[in-house]
Structures are given as structure tokens and as C-alpha cells.
Amino acid sequence: MKRREFLGTAAALLASAGLPGRAFANTDVSVGYTTVSDAAYLFSAVEQGYFGKLGLDVVPRFIPLNPSLPPAIQSGSLTVALETPSVFLQSVDGGLDHVVIAGAAQLSKGTTGAGFVATEASGIKTAQDCVGKTIGAPGLGALLHVAFRKWLRQNGVDDTKVKFVEAAFPQHNDLLRGGSIDGVVTVDPFMGRIVSSGSGRLVSHFLAELPEGMPTLVFVTRRDWAEARPKEVKAFQQAIAQSAEFVADAANDKAVREQLGKYIKLPPPVLATMEINPPSPSITVEQLNHWVETMAEQDMLKSKPDLSKLIIS
């Protein structure tokens, strides 16, 4: 979702802010998620019973697009949402009073589940070769697009000289093969299929070159809900922390992927190779500030937020 569209949605919701949305039951928590492997930390917390043992009835709800999550929280149709930091920060910048109550995963130097692939015909071998080229991204202003532009800048490239077009993951292979774009910012399993089919070749696992510890997903809710239910928030945080330990234990890998497959409908061979980033159940101001600085550089924020007020620890 483009920034002006997002802010328009936020403004419309704020216009009716006098209505608090539906009343939530104390123990009922609906959590919105999108089709990403790092959501495994949510699914394992449900399937291992960590939420239930702490008195929370958590129900994951699939939402196709990450930018749809903040309006769903604001309206009350979701209690919590697993958002990318860029979507969360844009929602706050647009006026929504939302807060982070926990984290899911973070980037590391070993992150290889996402990458930049380009066609042979494009001649792209380095970041500098992207100037004047057309690159597809799965959501302009979303995490991968923002992170890729940061990678370009780190490598001395003026990202305004690169043309970006929005392209959904399933379209990437066909767009490259058809020659309508020069490269794509993508993730597995789509990345692997592109490379194996010969439609493109890997240029960089660019996320691995970004600052280690940058969160990929955060659990977000409305401030009024969090402040009215401190016990539920603490229980939620404890369950995610327990899930982080479970997912990080290599002995549980088979179970984690089975649980992931229950909510993200992909073939077992694909699930078996999907990368799950290292856990980050607690989010710090420093971690979130990486995204603030990145988005500010790209003129995506009107003002710098007070991060100390956006994280409930």
C-alpha cells in the first residue's frame, strides 16, 4: 500500500475514534498473520499450548496483505497483528495509537531466505548495475522494498535512479522470463524456483548485509487494549518467549515445520527448506530505531517517533 493510501485509511479510522471498536473478552485474542515463515513463533505458541497454559485463548487469523493489519486492529476485528516494522511505523506516523508488545524474528548475517535475483540479459551483477533498471518488489513500501533500497544506498547507489514496480511473489518467475522487468526482490520458495528454472540468477542475499538484529516481524495491538489488560500482555509475552526457545531448538525442527504447514498451506518439500529467522521475542528501542532511520532516509515518515512510548516491555 502506498503511503498516501495508508494515511487515508488511517485518517478515516481516526475520524471515528470515539467508538472503541468491539469489546474484547479478557482471554480471547485474535492474532492476524500473513504468509511468512517467521510467523512460526506464533503458530508454535498456539500448538504447544503456551498461550492456553497462561490463560489466553489465541486464535490465528490469516490476512492476505500486511498493510491490512493496522486497520483491522483499529476497528477491533483483530486484537493483535504480526506486522512488519515498516507497516507498524507507517501506521503510527499516520496517527494510529498502536504499540509493540512482543517480537518474533530478527535478521542475521546468515539470512538467506530472501534475495535479489536478476536476468542474464539485464547485465546486473552488482548494486551499481541496478541504476536505470526495472526491479519488481512484493509491495512498495513494505519490508523487502525498504530493505532493498537500504542495501542499494549502503553500496553507494542512488535508489531514486532505480525504477520499482509492484509484483506479487507468484508473478516473479513469469515477469523475469518475459523480460518486462530486469530483476526482483523475492523470497523462497519463489527464489529457488527462479534460479533453478534459469529465469534469473542470484545477485545478493541482501538482507544478510543489513544490520544484524533488525526485527522482521513484531506483535502489535492498540494502546488502549494493552493498557487495560497488563496481565494478558504479560502472558502473551511469556508465551512468545517460550515459543522462541522451542523454535530455536534444532531438535524441534520437524514439529515446527509441521505446525507452520498447518497455517501456511505449502507442500511439505517447500516447508522443509523455508528459512525461519532467529528469534527476537523482546524488541528494544535500538532494534526498532534501525527501521526508523532507514525509513526516514527514504522519506517514508513525517516525523521521528518516540520509540520508548511505542514498546511495552
PDB file of C-alpha atoms in Angstrom:
ATOM      1  CA  MET A   1       0.000   0.000   0.000  1.00  0.00           C
ATOM      2  CA  LYS A   2       1.349   3.409  -0.941  1.00  0.00           C
ATOM      3  CA  ARG A   3       1.892   5.827   1.906  1.00  0.00           C
ATOM      4  CA  ARG A   4      -0.844   8.261   0.842  1.00  0.00           C
ATOM      5  CA  GLU A   5      -3.356   5.394   0.637  1.00  0.00           C
ATOM      6  CA  PHE A   6      -2.311   4.126   4.055  1.00  0.00           C
ATOM      7  CA  LEU A   7      -2.666   7.538   5.651  1.00  0.00           C
ATOM      8  CA  GLY A   8      -6.051   7.966   4.022  1.00  0.00           C
ATOM      9  CA  THR A   9      -7.244   4.746   5.618  1.00  0.00           C
ATOM     10  CA  ALA A  10      -5.782   5.761   8.977  1.00  0.00           C
ATOM     11  CA  ALA A  11      -7.451   9.169   8.814  1.00  0.00           C
ATOM     12  CA  ALA A  12     -10.824   7.596   8.118  1.00  0.00           C
ATOM     13  CA  LEU A  13     -10.438   5.293  11.100  1.00  0.00           C
ATOM     14  CA  LEU A  14      -9.354   8.094  13.396  1.00  0.00           C
ATOM     15  CA  ALA A  15     -12.384  10.111  12.418  1.00  0.00           C
ATOM     16  CA  SER A  16     -14.467   7.527  14.271  1.00  0.00           C
ATOM     17  CA  ALA A  17     -12.022   7.087  17.132  1.00  0.00           C
ATOM     18  CA  GLY A  18     -14.738   7.988  19.609  1.00  0.00           C
ATOM     19  CA  LEU A  19     -16.082   4.477  19.076  1.00  0.00           C
ATOM     20  CA  PRO A  20     -13.751   1.994  20.788  1.00  0.00           C
ATOM     21  CA  GLY A  21     -14.421  -0.930  18.440  1.00  0.00           C
ATOM     22  CA  ARG A  22     -15.782  -4.251  19.693  1.00  0.00           C
ATOM     23  CA  ALA A  23     -15.325  -5.156  23.320  1.00  0.00           C
ATOM     24  CA  PHE A  24     -12.738  -7.891  23.713  1.00  0.00           C
ATOM     25  CA  ALA A  25     -13.212 -10.763  26.147  1.00  0.00           C
ATOM     26  CA  ASN A  26     -10.397 -10.862  28.668  1.00  0.00           C
ATOM     27  CA  THR A  27      -8.915 -14.136  27.449  1.00  0.00           C
ATOM     28  CA  ASP A  28      -9.913 -14.123  23.756  1.00  0.00           C
ATOM     29  CA  VAL A  29      -7.130 -12.882  21.492  1.00  0.00           C
ATOM     30  CA  SER A  30      -7.365 -12.994  17.694  1.00  0.00           C
ATOM     31  CA  VAL A  31      -3.955 -12.563  16.029  1.00  0.00           C
ATOM     32  CA  GLY A  32      -3.636 -11.617  12.377  1.00  0.00           C
ATOM     33  CA  TYR A  33      -0.787 -13.048  10.306  1.00  0.00           C
ATOM     34  CA  THR A  34       0.362 -13.189   6.692  1.00  0.00           C
ATOM     35  CA  THR A  35       2.067 -15.980   4.760  1.00  0.00           C
ATOM     36  CA  VAL A  36       5.605 -15.679   6.115  1.00  0.00           C
ATOM     37  CA  SER A  37       7.818 -18.336   7.699  1.00  0.00           C
ATOM     38  CA  ASP A  38       8.706 -16.167  10.712  1.00  0.00           C
ATOM     39  CA  ALA A  39       5.092 -16.490  11.832  1.00  0.00           C
ATOM     40  CA  ALA A  40       6.222 -19.896  13.116  1.00  0.00           C
ATOM     41  CA  TYR A  41       6.770 -18.253  16.504  1.00  0.00           C
ATOM     42  CA  LEU A  42       3.046 -17.523  16.707  1.00  0.00           C
ATOM     43  CA  PHE A  43       1.938 -20.932  15.477  1.00  0.00           C
ATOM     44  CA  SER A  44       4.188 -22.901  17.836  1.00  0.00           C
ATOM     45  CA  ALA A  45       2.972 -20.841  20.800  1.00  0.00           C
ATOM     46  CA  VAL A  46      -0.557 -21.940  19.897  1.00  0.00           C
ATOM     47  CA  GLU A  47       0.177 -25.571  19.023  1.00  0.00           C
ATOM     48  CA  GLN A  48       2.471 -26.199  22.007  1.00  0.00           C
ATOM     49  CA  GLY A  49      -0.187 -24.832  24.333  1.00  0.00           C
ATOM     50  CA  TYR A  50       1.932 -21.995  25.712  1.00  0.00           C
ATOM     51  CA  PHE A  51      -0.875 -19.461  25.348  1.00  0.00           C
ATOM     52  CA  GLY A  52      -3.509 -21.777  26.786  1.00  0.00           C
ATOM     53  CA  LYS A  53      -1.460 -22.628  29.870  1.00  0.00           C
ATOM     54  CA  LEU A  54      -1.259 -18.914  30.637  1.00  0.00           C
ATOM     55  CA  GLY A  55      -4.991 -18.375  30.301  1.00  0.00           C
ATOM     56  CA  LEU A  56      -5.115 -16.960  26.771  1.00  0.00           C
ATOM     57  CA  ASP A  57      -7.348 -18.298  24.023  1.00  0.00           C
ATOM     58  CA  VAL A  58      -5.370 -17.207  20.962  1.00  0.00           C
ATOM     59  CA  VAL A  59      -6.848 -17.724  17.503  1.00  0.00           C
ATOM     60  CA  PRO A  60      -4.574 -17.017  14.487  1.00  0.00           C
ATOM     61  CA  ARG A  61      -6.385 -15.354  11.583  1.00  0.00           C
ATOM     62  CA  PHE A  62      -4.933 -15.237   8.078  1.00  0.00           C
ATOM     63  CA  ILE A  63      -4.863 -11.771   6.464  1.00  0.00           C
ATOM     64  CA  PRO A  64      -3.537 -11.681   2.858  1.00  0.00           C
ATOM     65  CA  LEU A  65      -1.750  -8.308   2.983  1.00  0.00           C
ATOM     66  CA  ASN A  66       0.371  -6.839   5.786  1.00  0.00           C
ATOM     67  CA  PRO A  67      -0.885  -3.243   5.241  1.00  0.00           C
ATOM     68  CA  SER A  68      -4.415  -4.511   6.002  1.00  0.00           C
ATOM     69  CA  LEU A  69      -3.437  -5.401   9.572  1.00  0.00           C
ATOM     70  CA  PRO A  70      -3.339  -1.942  11.253  1.00  0.00           C
ATOM     71  CA  PRO A  71      -6.892  -1.014  10.139  1.00  0.00           C
ATOM     72  CA  ALA A  72      -8.103  -4.412  11.338  1.00  0.00           C
ATOM     73  CA  ILE A  73      -6.598  -3.762  14.782  1.00  0.00           C
ATOM     74  CA  GLN A  74      -8.028  -0.259  14.938  1.00  0.00           C
ATOM     75  CA  SER A  75     -11.532  -1.422  14.022  1.00  0.00           C
ATOM     76  CA  GLY A  76     -11.394  -4.201  16.607  1.00  0.00           C
ATOM     77  CA  SER A  77     -11.692  -7.105  14.181  1.00  0.00           C
ATOM     78  CA  LEU A  78      -8.231  -8.213  15.349  1.00  0.00           C
ATOM     79  CA  THR A  79      -6.758  -7.990  18.835  1.00  0.00           C
ATOM     80  CA  VAL A  80      -3.114  -8.339  17.836  1.00  0.00           C
ATOM     81  CA  ALA A  81      -1.322  -8.449  14.492  1.00  0.00           C
ATOM     82  CA  LEU A  82       2.033  -9.783  13.358  1.00  0.00           C
ATOM     83  CA  GLU A  83       3.249  -6.789  11.347  1.00  0.00           C
ATOM     84  CA  THR A  84       6.444  -5.829   9.570  1.00  0.00           C
ATOM     85  CA  PRO A  85       8.162  -2.907  11.338  1.00  0.00           C
ATOM     86  CA  SER A  86       7.741  -0.670   8.279  1.00  0.00           C
ATOM     87  CA  VAL A  87       3.951  -1.171   8.245  1.00  0.00           C
ATOM     88  CA  PHE A  88       3.752  -0.586  12.011  1.00  0.00           C
ATOM     89  CA  LEU A  89       5.797   2.617  11.879  1.00  0.00           C
ATOM     90  CA  GLN A  90       3.773   3.964   8.968  1.00  0.00           C
ATOM     91  CA  SER A  91       0.544   3.312  10.879  1.00  0.00           C
ATOM     92  CA  VAL A  92       1.844   5.231  13.903  1.00  0.00           C
ATOM     93  CA  ASP A  93       3.109   8.009  11.647  1.00  0.00           C
ATOM     94  CA  GLY A  94      -0.396   8.156  10.196  1.00  0.00           C
ATOM     95  CA  GLY A  95      -1.923   8.735  13.630  1.00  0.00           C
ATOM     96  CA  LEU A  96      -2.908   5.288  14.921  1.00  0.00           C
ATOM     97  CA  ASP A  97      -2.166   4.728  18.610  1.00  0.00           C
ATOM     98  CA  HIS A  98      -0.691   1.248  18.355  1.00  0.00           C
ATOM     99  CA  VAL A  99       2.146  -0.354  20.331  1.00  0.00           C
ATOM    100  CA  VAL A 100       4.524  -3.305  20.088  1.00  0.00           C
ATOM    101  CA  ILE A 101       4.056  -5.924  22.806  1.00  0.00           C
ATOM    102  CA  ALA A 102       6.473  -8.601  21.558  1.00  0.00           C
ATOM    103  CA  GLY A 103       8.740  -9.577  18.705  1.00  0.00           C
ATOM    104  CA  ALA A 104       9.034 -12.633  16.513  1.00  0.00           C
ATOM    105  CA  ALA A 105      12.249 -12.830  14.497  1.00  0.00           C
ATOM    106  CA  GLN A 106      15.261 -10.779  13.513  1.00  0.00           C
ATOM    107  CA  LEU A 107      17.782 -10.540  10.700  1.00  0.00           C
ATOM    108  CA  SER A 108      21.174 -12.182  10.994  1.00  0.00           C
ATOM    109  CA  LYS A 109      24.295 -12.414   8.867  1.00  0.00           C
ATOM    110  CA  GLY A 110      23.150 -15.884   7.916  1.00  0.00           C
ATOM    111  CA  THR A 111      19.790 -14.781   6.496  1.00  0.00           C
ATOM    112  CA  THR A 112      19.435 -16.420   3.076  1.00  0.00           C
ATOM    113  CA  GLY A 113      15.690 -16.882   2.687  1.00  0.00           C
ATOM    114  CA  ALA A 114      15.328 -13.670   0.686  1.00  0.00           C
ATOM    115  CA  GLY A 115      17.397 -12.274  -2.118  1.00  0.00           C
ATOM    116  CA  PHE A 116      17.750 -10.184  -5.234  1.00  0.00           C
ATOM    117  CA  VAL A 117      17.750 -12.107  -8.500  1.00  0.00           C
ATOM    118  CA  ALA A 118      18.207 -10.680 -11.996  1.00  0.00           C
ATOM    119  CA  THR A 119      18.068 -11.925 -15.567  1.00  0.00           C
ATOM    120  CA  GLU A 120      21.238 -12.641 -17.517  1.00  0.00           C
ATOM    121  CA  ALA A 121      20.096 -10.149 -20.162  1.00  0.00           C
ATOM    122  CA  SER A 122      19.968  -7.339 -17.584  1.00  0.00           C
ATOM    123  CA  GLY A 123      23.707  -7.500 -17.020  1.00  0.00           C
ATOM    124  CA  ILE A 124      23.141  -6.869 -13.310  1.00  0.00           C
ATOM    125  CA  LYS A 125      25.978  -8.283 -11.219  1.00  0.00           C
ATOM    126  CA  THR A 126      26.348  -5.617  -8.523  1.00  0.00           C
ATOM    127  CA  ALA A 127      24.213  -2.999  -6.796  1.00  0.00           C
ATOM    128  CA  GLN A 128      25.645  -0.313  -9.103  1.00  0.00           C
ATOM    129  CA  ASP A 129      24.284  -2.163 -12.134  1.00  0.00           C
ATOM    130  CA  CYS A 130      20.711  -1.550 -10.923  1.00  0.00           C
ATOM    131  CA  VAL A 131      20.761   2.121 -11.973  1.00  0.00           C
ATOM    132  CA  GLY A 132      18.303   2.631 -14.806  1.00  0.00           C
ATOM    133  CA  LYS A 133      16.850  -0.858 -14.419  1.00  0.00           C
ATOM    134  CA  THR A 134      13.329  -2.001 -13.506  1.00  0.00           C
ATOM    135  CA  ILE A 135      13.063  -4.065 -10.319  1.00  0.00           C
ATOM    136  CA  GLY A 136       9.967  -5.872  -9.073  1.00  0.00           C
ATOM    137  CA  ALA A 137       9.109  -5.768  -5.362  1.00  0.00           C
ATOM    138  CA  PRO A 138       6.249  -7.515  -3.494  1.00  0.00           C
ATOM    139  CA  GLY A 139       4.693  -4.366  -2.068  1.00  0.00           C
ATOM    140  CA  LEU A 140       6.082  -0.882  -2.494  1.00  0.00           C
ATOM    141  CA  GLY A 141       6.941   0.486   0.932  1.00  0.00           C
ATOM    142  CA  ALA A 142       6.821  -2.963   2.510  1.00  0.00           C
ATOM    143  CA  LEU A 143       9.740  -4.575   4.330  1.00  0.00           C
ATOM    144  CA  LEU A 144      11.601  -6.131   1.397  1.00  0.00           C
ATOM    145  CA  HIS A 145      11.300  -2.989  -0.733  1.00  0.00           C
ATOM    146  CA  VAL A 146      12.514  -0.753   2.097  1.00  0.00           C
ATOM    147  CA  ALA A 147      15.343  -3.137   2.998  1.00  0.00           C
ATOM    148  CA  PHE A 148      16.469  -3.459  -0.625  1.00  0.00           C
ATOM    149  CA  ARG A 149      16.631   0.315  -1.044  1.00  0.00           C
ATOM    150  CA  LYS A 150      18.740   0.447   2.136  1.00  0.00           C
ATOM    151  CA  TRP A 151      21.086  -2.147   0.602  1.00  0.00           C
ATOM    152  CA  LEU A 152      21.404  -0.044  -2.556  1.00  0.00           C
ATOM    153  CA  ARG A 153      22.304   3.035  -0.505  1.00  0.00           C
ATOM    154  CA  GLN A 154      24.833   1.071   1.567  1.00  0.00           C
ATOM    155  CA  ASN A 155      26.505   0.236  -1.722  1.00  0.00           C
ATOM    156  CA  GLY A 156      26.601   3.859  -2.894  1.00  0.00           C
ATOM    157  CA  VAL A 157      23.617   3.659  -5.256  1.00  0.00           C
ATOM    158  CA  ASP A 158      21.012   6.421  -5.564  1.00  0.00           C
ATOM    159  CA  ASP A 159      17.840   4.326  -5.285  1.00  0.00           C
ATOM    160  CA  THR A 160      15.770   7.079  -6.927  1.00  0.00           C
ATOM    161  CA  LYS A 161      17.539   6.135 -10.159  1.00  0.00           C
ATOM    162  CA  VAL A 162      16.106   2.614  -9.964  1.00  0.00           C
ATOM    163  CA  LYS A 163      12.551   2.009 -11.175  1.00  0.00           C
ATOM    164  CA  PHE A 164      10.455  -0.155  -8.854  1.00  0.00           C
ATOM    165  CA  VAL A 165       7.203  -1.857  -9.817  1.00  0.00           C
ATOM    166  CA  GLU A 166       4.883  -3.816  -7.563  1.00  0.00           C
ATOM    167  CA  ALA A 167       4.874  -7.531  -8.335  1.00  0.00           C
ATOM    168  CA  ALA A 168       3.417 -10.346  -6.246  1.00  0.00           C
ATOM    169  CA  PHE A 169       5.676 -13.307  -5.451  1.00  0.00           C
ATOM    170  CA  PRO A 170       3.877 -15.811  -7.728  1.00  0.00           C
ATOM    171  CA  GLN A 171       4.400 -13.472 -10.711  1.00  0.00           C
ATOM    172  CA  HIS A 172       8.159 -13.083 -10.327  1.00  0.00           C
ATOM    173  CA  ASN A 173       9.291 -16.013 -12.441  1.00  0.00           C
ATOM    174  CA  ASP A 174       6.978 -15.176 -15.362  1.00  0.00           C
ATOM    175  CA  LEU A 175       7.878 -11.469 -15.304  1.00  0.00           C
ATOM    176  CA  LEU A 176      11.587 -12.252 -15.437  1.00  0.00           C
ATOM    177  CA  ARG A 177      11.136 -14.816 -18.177  1.00  0.00           C
ATOM    178  CA  GLY A 178       9.015 -12.398 -20.199  1.00  0.00           C
ATOM    179  CA  GLY A 179      11.617  -9.652 -19.905  1.00  0.00           C
ATOM    180  CA  SER A 180       9.258  -6.979 -18.600  1.00  0.00           C
ATOM    181  CA  ILE A 181      11.500  -6.457 -15.558  1.00  0.00           C
ATOM    182  CA  ASP A 182      15.243  -6.817 -15.011  1.00  0.00           C
ATOM    183  CA  GLY A 183      15.219  -8.257 -11.504  1.00  0.00           C
ATOM    184  CA  VAL A 184      13.081  -8.991  -8.459  1.00  0.00           C
ATOM    185  CA  VAL A 185      13.342  -8.794  -4.697  1.00  0.00           C
ATOM    186  CA  THR A 186      11.936 -12.140  -3.646  1.00  0.00           C
ATOM    187  CA  VAL A 187      11.910 -14.972  -1.107  1.00  0.00           C
ATOM    188  CA  ASP A 188      11.971 -18.745  -1.077  1.00  0.00           C
ATOM    189  CA  PRO A 189      10.400 -20.887  -2.408  1.00  0.00           C
ATOM    190  CA  PHE A 190       9.948 -18.468  -5.331  1.00  0.00           C
ATOM    191  CA  MET A 191      13.631 -17.511  -5.358  1.00  0.00           C
ATOM    192  CA  GLY A 192      14.750 -21.114  -5.614  1.00  0.00           C
ATOM    193  CA  ARG A 193      12.339 -21.806  -8.455  1.00  0.00           C
ATOM    194  CA  ILE A 194      13.555 -18.764 -10.409  1.00  0.00           C
ATOM    195  CA  VAL A 195      17.198 -19.775 -10.108  1.00  0.00           C
ATOM    196  CA  SER A 196      16.602 -23.468 -10.868  1.00  0.00           C
ATOM    197  CA  SER A 197      14.490 -22.630 -13.934  1.00  0.00           C
ATOM    198  CA  GLY A 198      17.150 -20.309 -15.328  1.00  0.00           C
ATOM    199  CA  SER A 199      14.857 -17.273 -15.412  1.00  0.00           C
ATOM    200  CA  GLY A 200      17.270 -15.382 -13.190  1.00  0.00           C
ATOM    201  CA  ARG A 201      20.393 -15.737 -11.114  1.00  0.00           C
ATOM    202  CA  LEU A 202      21.102 -14.739  -7.555  1.00  0.00           C
ATOM    203  CA  VAL A 203      22.845 -11.376  -7.230  1.00  0.00           C
ATOM    204  CA  SER A 204      22.738 -10.976  -3.440  1.00  0.00           C
ATOM    205  CA  HIS A 205      21.226 -12.235  -0.223  1.00  0.00           C
ATOM    206  CA  PHE A 206      20.919  -8.534   0.590  1.00  0.00           C
ATOM    207  CA  LEU A 207      19.195  -8.960   3.966  1.00  0.00           C
ATOM    208  CA  ALA A 208      22.349 -10.625   5.291  1.00  0.00           C
ATOM    209  CA  GLU A 209      24.228  -7.388   4.593  1.00  0.00           C
ATOM    210  CA  LEU A 210      21.907  -5.235   6.704  1.00  0.00           C
ATOM    211  CA  PRO A 211      22.491  -4.545  10.431  1.00  0.00           C
ATOM    212  CA  GLU A 212      22.120  -7.723  12.470  1.00  0.00           C
ATOM    213  CA  GLY A 213      19.209  -7.725  14.878  1.00  0.00           C
ATOM    214  CA  MET A 214      16.755  -5.704  12.779  1.00  0.00           C
ATOM    215  CA  PRO A 215      13.319  -7.234  13.575  1.00  0.00           C
ATOM    216  CA  THR A 216      11.392  -8.780  10.699  1.00  0.00           C
ATOM    217  CA  LEU A 217       8.025  -9.023  12.463  1.00  0.00           C
ATOM    218  CA  VAL A 218       6.518  -7.504  15.606  1.00  0.00           C
ATOM    219  CA  PHE A 219       3.313  -8.207  17.519  1.00  0.00           C
ATOM    220  CA  VAL A 220       1.196  -5.040  17.566  1.00  0.00           C
ATOM    221  CA  THR A 221      -2.019  -4.067  19.336  1.00  0.00           C
ATOM    222  CA  ARG A 222      -3.985  -0.946  20.259  1.00  0.00           C
ATOM    223  CA  ARG A 223      -2.576   1.000  23.187  1.00  0.00           C
ATOM    224  CA  ASP A 224      -5.918   1.121  24.997  1.00  0.00           C
ATOM    225  CA  TRP A 225      -6.241  -2.664  24.828  1.00  0.00           C
ATOM    226  CA  ALA A 226      -2.700  -3.196  26.139  1.00  0.00           C
ATOM    227  CA  GLU A 227      -3.044  -0.690  28.986  1.00  0.00           C
ATOM    228  CA  ALA A 228      -6.393  -2.138  30.087  1.00  0.00           C
ATOM    229  CA  ARG A 229      -5.067  -5.709  30.131  1.00  0.00           C
ATOM    230  CA  PRO A 230      -1.498  -5.764  31.546  1.00  0.00           C
ATOM    231  CA  LYS A 231      -1.865  -9.366  32.758  1.00  0.00           C
ATOM    232  CA  GLU A 232      -2.895 -10.568  29.311  1.00  0.00           C
ATOM    233  CA  VAL A 233       0.004  -8.676  27.734  1.00  0.00           C
ATOM    234  CA  LYS A 234       2.497 -10.280  30.140  1.00  0.00           C
ATOM    235  CA  ALA A 235       1.028 -13.703  29.456  1.00  0.00           C
ATOM    236  CA  PHE A 236       1.288 -13.116  25.707  1.00  0.00           C
ATOM    237  CA  GLN A 237       4.932 -12.086  26.051  1.00  0.00           C
ATOM    238  CA  GLN A 238       5.756 -15.130  28.184  1.00  0.00           C
ATOM    239  CA  ALA A 239       4.134 -17.491  25.665  1.00  0.00           C
ATOM    240  CA  ILE A 240       6.089 -15.978  22.758  1.00  0.00           C
ATOM    241  CA  ALA A 241       9.319 -16.237  24.768  1.00  0.00           C
ATOM    242  CA  GLN A 242       8.606 -19.932  25.403  1.00  0.00           C
ATOM    243  CA  SER A 243       7.827 -20.439  21.726  1.00  0.00           C
ATOM    244  CA  ALA A 244      11.095 -18.740  20.773  1.00  0.00           C
ATOM    245  CA  GLU A 245      13.018 -21.321  22.794  1.00  0.00           C
ATOM    246  CA  PHE A 246      11.034 -24.158  21.230  1.00  0.00           C
ATOM    247  CA  VAL A 247      11.504 -22.971  17.633  1.00  0.00           C
ATOM    248  CA  ALA A 248      15.210 -22.255  18.150  1.00  0.00           C
ATOM    249  CA  ASP A 249      15.874 -25.820  19.357  1.00  0.00           C
ATOM    250  CA  ALA A 250      17.004 -27.836  16.328  1.00  0.00           C
ATOM    251  CA  ALA A 251      15.504 -30.957  17.884  1.00  0.00           C
ATOM    252  CA  ASN A 252      12.051 -29.439  17.322  1.00  0.00           C
ATOM    253  CA  ASP A 253      12.558 -28.532  13.673  1.00  0.00           C
ATOM    254  CA  LYS A 254      10.233 -31.217  12.279  1.00  0.00           C
ATOM    255  CA  ALA A 255       7.426 -30.252  14.660  1.00  0.00           C
ATOM    256  CA  VAL A 256       7.922 -26.532  13.974  1.00  0.00           C
ATOM    257  CA  ARG A 257       7.583 -27.057  10.224  1.00  0.00           C
ATOM    258  CA  GLU A 258       4.515 -29.239  10.645  1.00  0.00           C
ATOM    259  CA  GLN A 259       2.928 -26.506  12.733  1.00  0.00           C
ATOM    260  CA  LEU A 260       3.928 -23.912  10.149  1.00  0.00           C
ATOM    261  CA  GLY A 261       2.325 -26.020   7.425  1.00  0.00           C
ATOM    262  CA  LYS A 262      -0.953 -26.177   9.313  1.00  0.00           C
ATOM    263  CA  TYR A 263      -1.411 -22.417   8.897  1.00  0.00           C
ATOM    264  CA  ILE A 264       0.621 -21.712   5.748  1.00  0.00           C
ATOM    265  CA  LYS A 265      -0.571 -24.105   3.074  1.00  0.00           C
ATOM    266  CA  LEU A 266       2.558 -25.110   1.201  1.00  0.00           C
ATOM    267  CA  PRO A 267       3.827 -28.536   0.072  1.00  0.00           C
ATOM    268  CA  PRO A 268       5.994 -30.394   2.615  1.00  0.00           C
ATOM    269  CA  PRO A 269       9.141 -30.213   0.402  1.00  0.00           C
ATOM    270  CA  VAL A 270       8.802 -26.424   0.315  1.00  0.00           C
ATOM    271  CA  LEU A 271       8.155 -26.162   4.043  1.00  0.00           C
ATOM    272  CA  ALA A 272      11.206 -28.305   4.717  1.00  0.00           C
ATOM    273  CA  THR A 273      13.540 -25.750   3.153  1.00  0.00           C
ATOM    274  CA  MET A 274      11.913 -22.468   4.232  1.00  0.00           C
ATOM    275  CA  GLU A 275      14.196 -20.309   6.337  1.00  0.00           C
ATOM    276  CA  ILE A 276      12.972 -19.229   9.768  1.00  0.00           C
ATOM    277  CA  ASN A 277      14.960 -16.277  11.052  1.00  0.00           C
ATOM    278  CA  PRO A 278      16.457 -16.273  14.586  1.00  0.00           C
ATOM    279  CA  PRO A 279      14.045 -15.383  17.408  1.00  0.00           C
ATOM    280  CA  SER A 280      13.659 -11.956  18.950  1.00  0.00           C
ATOM    281  CA  PRO A 281      10.755 -12.233  21.436  1.00  0.00           C
ATOM    282  CA  SER A 282      11.652  -8.907  23.078  1.00  0.00           C
ATOM    283  CA  ILE A 283      12.039  -5.746  20.989  1.00  0.00           C
ATOM    284  CA  THR A 284      14.301  -2.893  22.032  1.00  0.00           C
ATOM    285  CA  VAL A 285      14.314   0.770  21.076  1.00  0.00           C
ATOM    286  CA  GLU A 286      17.657   0.248  19.350  1.00  0.00           C
ATOM    287  CA  GLN A 287      16.277  -2.557  17.181  1.00  0.00           C
ATOM    288  CA  LEU A 288      13.245  -0.580  16.067  1.00  0.00           C
ATOM    289  CA  ASN A 289      15.343   2.528  15.529  1.00  0.00           C
ATOM    290  CA  HIS A 290      17.174   0.746  12.690  1.00  0.00           C
ATOM    291  CA  TRP A 291      13.897   0.814  10.771  1.00  0.00           C
ATOM    292  CA  VAL A 292      13.084   4.392  11.775  1.00  0.00           C
ATOM    293  CA  GLU A 293      16.408   5.623  10.432  1.00  0.00           C
ATOM    294  CA  THR A 294      16.036   3.567   7.266  1.00  0.00           C
ATOM    295  CA  MET A 295      12.515   4.840   6.580  1.00  0.00           C
ATOM    296  CA  ALA A 296      13.474   8.433   7.398  1.00  0.00           C
ATOM    297  CA  GLU A 297      16.276   8.242   4.830  1.00  0.00           C
ATOM    298  CA  GLN A 298      13.698   7.162   2.279  1.00  0.00           C
ATOM    299  CA  ASP A 299      11.235   9.967   3.204  1.00  0.00           C
ATOM    300  CA  MET A 300       8.658   7.475   4.457  1.00  0.00           C
ATOM    301  CA  LEU A 301       7.977   9.187   7.796  1.00  0.00           C
ATOM    302  CA  LYS A 302       6.690  12.679   8.540  1.00  0.00           C
ATOM    303  CA  SER A 303       8.329  12.820  11.969  1.00  0.00           C
ATOM    304  CA  LYS A 304      10.571  10.740  14.210  1.00  0.00           C
ATOM    305  CA  PRO A 305       8.517   8.711  16.698  1.00  0.00           C
ATOM    306  CA  ASP A 306       9.292   8.402  20.392  1.00  0.00           C
ATOM    307  CA  LEU A 307      10.110   4.706  20.376  1.00  0.00           C
ATOM    308  CA  SER A 308      10.221   4.492  24.182  1.00  0.00           C
ATOM    309  CA  LYS A 309       6.446   5.037  24.119  1.00  0.00           C
ATOM    310  CA  LEU A 310       5.789   2.513  21.346  1.00  0.00           C
ATOM    311  CA  ILE A 311       7.180  -0.597  23.051  1.00  0.00           C
ATOM    312  CA  ILE A 312       5.510  -2.258  26.044  1.00  0.00           C
ATOM    313  CA  SER A 313       8.053  -4.495  27.744  1.00  0.00           C
TER     314      SER A 313
END
